[in-house]
Every structure is written in C-alpha cells, then in structure tokens.
Amino acid sequence: MTTRFGHQSPFQTYVAKVRWVVGSLLTVIVMLAISTVYIAAQAPNEADAVQAFVSDSDTMSAREAYVTVLSAQRRIEIGEELSPTTLVPVSLRTGEVPVDAVRVGSDILQSRRFASRLLHAGDILTYDVLQEHRPPQLFIPDGFRAVTLKADERELVDGYVTPSSRVDVLWRHTDVRGMARVKPVVKFAKVLSVNGKLEQGGRSNVGKQPTTVTLLVTAREAQLLELARSLGTLSLVLLGNGDNGALARDAEYVTAADLFDSDEVSSKEVPFEGVAYTADPANGKALRYVLRGRRWSLDTQF
C-alpha cells in the first residue's frame, strides 16, 4: 500500500514503538547491572568502616577505663621533699582513683613540694598531701613525745640509723627466774635526730663513744622506754624503706628457751631469793643485784 511522501505507514509506526520500548528496557537493565556492581563493590568498604569505628570506640573506652596517677615508691616521711626518685606512675581503673589524686603530667610538681603527712610505699599521692613549705625540722605532732636515748655504734646499726629512719626498740633484760629475755618496747618509731643533727644524709658519723638518738614516740611509749632503760639494755633495729610497721609479725618476746632445748634451759635456771636494780654512777647503765643464800651479788649476765 502506497503512502504519500513523508507519511509513515501503521506498520512502520508499530516497529518504531517496539524499538523504543526495547531500547528503554535495555537501558534500564544496563543501569541496574551497573548499580548492582557498584553496591557490591562498596559493601565491604562500608563494613570495614563500621568495624573500624567500633574498634576505635573500644580502644577509646579501654583508654578511658584506666588513669595513670602518682604513688609513693617508698616510705615518704613528713616534711620530705617529693621528687621523681620518691614517686612512681601507676595505672588504676577510673573507679579506683581518688578524686584528688595527682595524675602523671600534672604541673603542680614543677615547683618544690613537701609531704604534709606520712606516705607508705604504694600510697596514692593526693593534692592534700602537698604543701609548698617544709614543716619545722623538729616537728612533734599532738599526742607524741620526743625521747633521747644513748646509743653506740652497734646500737645505731653501724651508723645506718639516720634522721627519718624507722626503728624498733628492743629491751634486753633478765626475768625473775634468771632467764634472759628480749622484748620490743617500741615499734616503728621515727628517728628525729642523731647526735643532735636533724638532716638526713648517708651514714651517721658515730665512733666508739656513745652518742644520742632522739625518737618520736607516743606518751605511753615514752614512759615504757624510761622504765625499760632503768631495768635493762635498749638497742635499735633498723627497718626497711618499704616497711609500714605492719609487715612483720614478730613474737612479743624471745627467751633463752628459743635458743636451747627446754630441758637444758630449765636445768640451768637458778631461782633468785630477791632482785634489786640500781644505776651505775659512772655511766648511768642499769645494774642488777640478785639475792642467793642471803647474799647480794652483781648479776654479770644482766
């Protein structure tokens, strides 16, 4: 069937429409395929990003769960200057850290600071401990007393007992049965001075002649020391820097029975009929006289 020039037949129109529909469908299919490939390629990256975010969050939470603060590396006495040699960093959980704890990196220690109270090894440094000025060298808190004892080189542990040291005071005496006995009279006493010197530095310069050592004790301990000095011999035992006074569980006293068999000790015991104590007028040392067979004699084992 013929048509006029420039006019399409119905068949040609139908073919053109089919071609347009098929082309559109192919275009949509191609675009869907491209989108699928793009989404598939981006999915692992998004998963990695989510995982990285979760990991970063866990790391930040772990970091925030611990705080690094300063603690005492050894025992720090009242008035002692705080320095890097006396402090050590320690990491604690956030809930275990005191509110006023001094954290690592704090600029408060850039200037001189002194301890206002006693710190034991491992104690956390807090701001209330810090003070700008050193307390008086001879600082005696309320309820305490300063007691001076005579001591020789042996009793001063070969000169290693120095100001700010901590010592136990042992009392050696003989009981009424004639048995030697040693008992700690004072424990964990602070040394205030040695031979009148308050500054701490190396070993004490002591010779063969007796010198003096001043201890910080309670009022009751001062009375016990005075009584024990008149009834026996006192000696000092030096404690370690990390000792807080509660580490050792020593016996309250030891006797000769702890060195010998009980049968051997009991066979050597000689009961006294009486005991009398006095002081040597030459050196002030305590002397003991025992009564045996109605005769007084100096106890050389005392």
GROMACS .gro file of C-alpha atoms in nm:
model
  302
    1MET     CA    1   0.000   0.000   0.000
    2THR     CA    2   0.143   0.325  -0.107
    3THR     CA    3   0.164   0.635   0.106
    4ARG     CA    4   0.227   0.991   0.044
    5PHE     CA    5   0.578   1.126   0.074
    6GLY     CA    6   0.676   1.191   0.443
    7HIS     CA    7   0.391   0.987   0.586
    8GLN     CA    8   0.463   0.655   0.778
    9SER     CA    9   0.251   0.351   0.750
   10PRO     CA   10   0.094   0.190   1.062
   11PHE     CA   11   0.342  -0.096   1.039
   12GLN     CA   12   0.638   0.139   1.043
   13THR     CA   13   0.491   0.320   1.342
   14TYR     CA   14   0.449  -0.008   1.528
   15VAL     CA   15   0.809  -0.110   1.456
   16ALA     CA   16   0.937   0.226   1.581
   17LYS     CA   17   0.743   0.189   1.908
   18VAL     CA   18   0.876  -0.164   1.961
   19ARG     CA   19   1.230  -0.043   1.906
   20TRP     CA   20   1.179   0.241   2.156
   21VAL     CA   21   1.040   0.005   2.422
   22VAL     CA   22   1.320  -0.249   2.371
   23GLY     CA   23   1.584   0.025   2.388
   24SER     CA   24   1.436   0.162   2.708
   25LEU     CA   25   1.430  -0.184   2.867
   26LEU     CA   26   1.792  -0.246   2.768
   27THR     CA   27   1.893   0.090   2.913
   28VAL     CA   28   1.717   0.010   3.242
   29ILE     CA   29   1.879  -0.336   3.257
   30VAL     CA   30   2.225  -0.191   3.196
   31MET     CA   31   2.176   0.076   3.464
   32LEU     CA   32   2.054  -0.186   3.713
   33ALA     CA   33   2.356  -0.403   3.640
   34ILE     CA   34   2.594  -0.110   3.690
   35SER     CA   35   2.420  -0.017   4.017
   36THR     CA   36   2.440  -0.375   4.144
   37VAL     CA   37   2.811  -0.396   4.068
   38TYR     CA   38   2.874  -0.058   4.239
   39ILE     CA   39   2.677  -0.151   4.551
   40ALA     CA   40   2.851  -0.487   4.575
   41ALA     CA   41   3.188  -0.314   4.550
   42GLN     CA   42   3.101  -0.058   4.821
   43ALA     CA   43   2.957  -0.305   5.075
   44PRO     CA   44   3.293  -0.439   5.209
   45ASN     CA   45   3.429  -0.086   5.245
   46GLU     CA   46   3.126   0.018   5.450
   47ALA     CA   47   3.161  -0.294   5.666
   48ASP     CA   48   3.528  -0.216   5.721
   49ALA     CA   49   3.442   0.141   5.812
   50VAL     CA   50   3.183   0.025   6.064
   51GLN     CA   51   3.428  -0.227   6.212
   52ALA     CA   52   3.700   0.040   6.232
   53PHE     CA   53   3.459   0.274   6.409
   54VAL     CA   54   3.366   0.004   6.658
   55SER     CA   55   3.732  -0.080   6.716
   56ASP     CA   56   3.819   0.287   6.770
   57SER     CA   57   3.531   0.318   7.015
   58ASP     CA   58   3.650   0.011   7.206
   59THR     CA   59   4.005   0.148   7.215
   60MET     CA   60   3.887   0.484   7.343
   61SER     CA   61   3.673   0.313   7.607
   62ALA     CA   62   3.968   0.100   7.715
   63ARG     CA   63   4.188   0.407   7.742
   64GLU     CA   64   3.927   0.594   7.940
   65ALA     CA   65   3.885   0.297   8.179
   66TYR     CA   66   4.239   0.345   8.321
   67VAL     CA   67   4.403   0.654   8.466
   68THR     CA   68   4.776   0.693   8.538
   69VAL     CA   69   4.847   0.858   8.872
   70LEU     CA   70   5.148   0.902   9.100
   71SER     CA   71   5.213   0.684   9.403
   72ALA     CA   72   5.487   0.659   9.665
   73GLN     CA   73   5.775   0.439   9.553
   74ARG     CA   74   5.896   0.401   9.912
   75ARG     CA   75   5.807   0.537  10.251
   76ILE     CA   76   5.794   0.920  10.248
   77GLU     CA   77   5.822   1.093  10.583
   78ILE     CA   78   5.651   1.414  10.691
   79GLY     CA   79   5.837   1.715  10.554
   80GLU     CA   80   6.033   1.516  10.293
   81GLU     CA   81   6.062   1.678   9.952
   82LEU     CA   82   5.875   1.498   9.675
   83SER     CA   83   6.087   1.413   9.372
   84PRO     CA   84   6.093   1.166   9.079
   85THR     CA   85   6.303   0.932   9.293
   86THR     CA   86   6.029   0.904   9.554
   87LEU     CA   87   5.729   0.871   9.318
   88VAL     CA   88   5.632   0.617   9.054
   89PRO     CA   89   5.345   0.616   8.798
   90VAL     CA   90   5.074   0.354   8.837
   91SER     CA   91   4.765   0.280   8.623
   92LEU     CA   92   4.434   0.233   8.802
   93ARG     CA   93   4.075   0.186   8.693
   94THR     CA   94   3.874   0.504   8.690
   95GLY     CA   95   3.655   0.389   8.977
   96GLU     CA   96   3.959   0.313   9.197
   97VAL     CA   97   4.124   0.654   9.162
   98PRO     CA   98   4.073   0.904   9.448
   99VAL     CA   99   3.903   1.224   9.341
  100ASP     CA  100   4.202   1.441   9.435
  101ALA     CA  101   4.473   1.205   9.306
  102VAL     CA  102   4.772   1.369   9.134
  103ARG     CA  103   4.789   1.245   8.776
  104VAL     CA  104   5.101   1.193   8.569
  105GLY     CA  105   5.190   1.512   8.382
  106SER     CA  106   5.048   1.746   8.644
  107ASP     CA  107   5.243   2.071   8.657
  108ILE     CA  108   5.199   2.109   9.032
  109LEU     CA  109   5.524   1.920   9.093
  110GLN     CA  110   5.726   2.154   8.873
  111SER     CA  111   5.794   2.359   9.186
  112ARG     CA  112   5.915   2.224   9.520
  113ARG     CA  113   5.654   2.037   9.721
  114PHE     CA  114   5.680   1.866  10.059
  115ALA     CA  115   5.479   1.589  10.221
  116SER     CA  116   5.237   1.705  10.489
  117ARG     CA  117   5.185   1.354  10.627
  118LEU     CA  118   5.341   1.008  10.622
  119LEU     CA  119   5.307   0.809  10.297
  120HIS     CA  120   5.372   0.437  10.288
  121ALA     CA  121   5.504   0.261   9.979
  122GLY     CA  122   5.219   0.226   9.728
  123ASP     CA  123   5.003   0.506   9.870
  124ILE     CA  124   4.840   0.726   9.604
  125LEU     CA  125   4.965   1.085   9.604
  126THR     CA  126   4.679   1.329   9.659
  127TYR     CA  127   4.670   1.708   9.650
  128ASP     CA  128   4.601   1.735  10.022
  129VAL     CA  129   4.944   1.581  10.090
  130LEU     CA  130   5.130   1.855   9.902
  131GLN     CA  131   5.247   2.170  10.073
  132GLU     CA  132   5.471   2.448   9.949
  133HIS     CA  133   5.681   2.498  10.261
  134ARG     CA  134   5.884   2.243  10.453
  135PRO     CA  135   5.748   2.183  10.806
  136PRO     CA  136   5.972   2.262  11.104
  137GLN     CA  137   6.261   2.018  11.121
  138LEU     CA  138   6.176   1.912  11.474
  139PHE     CA  139   5.805   1.853  11.416
  140ILE     CA  140   5.623   1.682  11.704
  141PRO     CA  141   5.253   1.613  11.632
  142ASP     CA  142   4.991   1.637  11.904
  143GLY     CA  143   4.998   1.340  12.139
  144PHE     CA  144   5.360   1.249  12.063
  145ARG     CA  145   5.681   1.295  12.256
  146ALA     CA  146   6.050   1.325  12.169
  147VAL     CA  147   6.271   1.087  12.369
  148THR     CA  148   6.651   1.083  12.361
  149LEU     CA  149   6.846   0.762  12.416
  150LYS     CA  150   7.215   0.692  12.442
  151ALA     CA  151   7.344   0.464  12.170
  152ASP     CA  152   7.679   0.337  12.049
  153GLU     CA  153   7.793   0.228  11.704
  154ARG     CA  154   7.635  -0.115  11.738
  155GLU     CA  155   7.304   0.019  11.861
  156LEU     CA  156   7.297   0.262  11.567
  157VAL     CA  157   7.339  -0.031  11.326
  158ASP     CA  158   7.691   0.072  11.227
  159GLY     CA  159   7.577   0.427  11.156
  160TYR     CA  160   7.294   0.341  10.918
  161VAL     CA  161   7.034   0.472  11.161
  162THR     CA  162   6.990   0.831  11.040
  163PRO     CA  163   6.726   1.104  11.082
  164SER     CA  164   6.389   1.000  10.930
  165SER     CA  165   6.477   0.630  10.963
  166ARG     CA  166   6.228   0.396  11.126
  167VAL     CA  167   6.340   0.165  11.406
  168ASP     CA  168   6.217  -0.085  11.660
  169VAL     CA  169   6.348  -0.050  12.015
  170LEU     CA  170   6.437  -0.382  12.179
  171TRP     CA  171   6.466  -0.428  12.554
  172ARG     CA  172   6.706  -0.691  12.683
  173HIS     CA  173   6.669  -0.792  13.046
  174THR     CA  174   6.665  -1.089  13.280
  175ASP     CA  175   6.341  -1.201  13.438
  176VAL     CA  176   6.292  -1.307  13.800
  177ARG     CA  177   6.385  -1.665  13.711
  178GLY     CA  178   6.722  -1.556  13.582
  179MET     CA  179   6.631  -1.619  13.217
  180ALA     CA  180   6.747  -1.371  12.953
  181ARG     CA  181   6.461  -1.214  12.765
  182VAL     CA  182   6.428  -0.971  12.472
  183LYS     CA  183   6.111  -0.779  12.405
  184PRO     CA  184   6.023  -0.497  12.162
  185VAL     CA  185   5.921  -0.195  12.367
  186VAL     CA  186   5.851   0.043  12.078
  187LYS     CA  187   5.783  -0.047  11.715
  188PHE     CA  188   5.810   0.167  11.402
  189ALA     CA  189   5.948   0.472  11.581
  190LYS     CA  190   6.071   0.764  11.370
  191VAL     CA  191   6.426   0.890  11.429
  192LEU     CA  192   6.418   1.269  11.468
  193SER     CA  193   6.790   1.328  11.512
  194VAL     CA  194   7.122   1.152  11.565
  195ASN     CA  195   7.384   1.327  11.776
  196GLY     CA  196   7.177   1.645  11.754
  197LYS     CA  197   7.168   1.651  11.372
  198LEU     CA  198   6.828   1.673  11.205
  199GLU     CA  199   6.938   1.646  10.843
  200GLN     CA  200   6.940   1.311  10.669
  201GLY     CA  201   7.244   1.225  10.463
  202GLY     CA  202   7.434   0.899  10.431
  203ARG     CA  203   7.553   0.716  10.739
  204SER     CA  204   7.563   0.875  11.081
  205ASN     CA  205   7.912   0.982  11.183
  206VAL     CA  206   7.942   0.784  11.504
  207GLY     CA  207   8.253   0.649  11.668
  208LYS     CA  208   8.323   0.425  11.960
  209GLN     CA  209   8.192   0.680  12.209
  210PRO     CA  210   7.820   0.670  12.288
  211THR     CA  211   7.609   0.928  12.110
  212THR     CA  212   7.244   1.030  12.131
  213VAL     CA  213   6.945   0.942  11.918
  214THR     CA  214   6.608   1.115  11.952
  215LEU     CA  215   6.291   0.921  11.869
  216LEU     CA  216   5.933   1.031  11.808
  217VAL     CA  217   5.704   0.816  12.026
  218THR     CA  218   5.368   0.831  12.197
  219ALA     CA  219   5.331   0.943  12.557
  220ARG     CA  220   5.290   0.585  12.680
  221GLU     CA  221   5.588   0.464  12.478
  222ALA     CA  222   5.799   0.737  12.634
  223GLN     CA  223   5.712   0.605  12.980
  224LEU     CA  224   5.786   0.247  12.877
  225LEU     CA  225   6.126   0.347  12.740
  226GLU     CA  226   6.220   0.528  13.059
  227LEU     CA  227   6.124   0.228  13.270
  228ALA     CA  228   6.293  -0.023  13.040
  229ARG     CA  229   6.613   0.182  13.033
  230SER     CA  230   6.642   0.159  13.411
  231LEU     CA  231   6.580  -0.218  13.415
  232GLY     CA  232   6.785  -0.340  13.122
  233THR     CA  233   6.957  -0.254  12.796
  234LEU     CA  234   6.798  -0.092  12.492
  235SER     CA  235   6.905  -0.141  12.130
  236LEU     CA  236   6.774  -0.024  11.793
  237VAL     CA  237   6.670  -0.235  11.495
  238LEU     CA  238   6.661  -0.057  11.158
  239LEU     CA  239   6.353  -0.111  10.939
  240GLY     CA  240   6.343  -0.116  10.560
  241ASN     CA  241   6.218   0.174  10.346
  242GLY     CA  242   5.914  -0.026  10.236
  243ASP     CA  243   5.818  -0.139  10.587
  244ASN     CA  244   5.494   0.019  10.706
  245GLY     CA  245   5.511  -0.118  11.059
  246ALA     CA  246   5.260  -0.394  10.992
  247LEU     CA  247   5.457  -0.625  10.763
  248ALA     CA  248   5.644  -0.816  11.034
  249ARG     CA  249   5.458  -1.031  11.282
  250ASP     CA  250   5.740  -1.081  11.529
  251ALA     CA  251   5.688  -1.256  11.859
  252GLU     CA  252   5.620  -1.030  12.155
  253TYR     CA  253   5.936  -1.158  12.323
  254VAL     CA  254   6.203  -1.426  12.294
  255THR     CA  255   6.390  -1.605  12.573
  256ALA     CA  256   6.682  -1.840  12.608
  257ALA     CA  257   6.434  -2.123  12.563
  258ASP     CA  258   6.412  -2.024  12.195
  259LEU     CA  259   6.787  -2.091  12.158
  260PHE     CA  260   6.827  -2.405  12.367
  261ASP     CA  261   6.628  -2.714  12.442
  262SER     CA  262   6.375  -2.658  12.715
  263ASP     CA  263   6.536  -2.925  12.935
  264GLU     CA  264   6.876  -2.760  12.904
  265VAL     CA  265   6.740  -2.420  12.992
  266SER     CA  266   6.538  -2.540  13.287
  267SER     CA  267   6.839  -2.723  13.431
  268LYS     CA  268   7.042  -2.401  13.424
  269GLU     CA  269   6.778  -2.183  13.583
  270VAL     CA  270   6.866  -2.069  13.933
  271PRO     CA  271   6.583  -1.910  14.124
  272PHE     CA  272   6.661  -1.584  14.300
  273GLU     CA  273   6.557  -1.503  14.652
  274GLY     CA  274   6.545  -1.137  14.561
  275VAL     CA  275   6.630  -0.888  14.287
  276ALA     CA  276   6.737  -0.523  14.316
  277TYR     CA  277   6.809  -0.270  14.041
  278THR     CA  278   7.023   0.040  14.051
  279ALA     CA  279   7.217   0.268  13.817
  280ASP     CA  280   7.593   0.272  13.771
  281PRO     CA  281   7.710   0.614  13.892
  282ALA     CA  282   7.990   0.614  13.635
  283ASN     CA  283   7.792   0.571  13.314
  284GLY     CA  284   7.428   0.552  13.418
  285LYS     CA  285   7.389   0.192  13.296
  286ALA     CA  286   7.139  -0.024  13.479
  287LEU     CA  287   7.282  -0.278  13.725
  288ARG     CA  288   7.109  -0.571  13.882
  289TYR     CA  289   7.188  -0.742  14.209
  290VAL     CA  290   7.045  -1.083  14.294
  291LEU     CA  291   6.998  -1.243  14.634
  292ARG     CA  292   7.117  -1.602  14.670
  293GLY     CA  293   7.176  -1.768  15.003
  294ARG     CA  294   7.112  -1.440  15.185
  295ARG     CA  295   7.396  -1.272  14.995
  296TRP     CA  296   7.367  -1.000  14.733
  297SER     CA  297   7.585  -1.027  14.424
  298LEU     CA  298   7.614  -0.837  14.097
  299ASP     CA  299   7.444  -1.017  13.811
  300THR     CA  300   7.709  -1.008  13.538
  301GLN     CA  301   7.472  -1.169  13.287
  302PHE     CA  302   7.229  -0.878  13.308
   0.00000   0.00000   0.00000
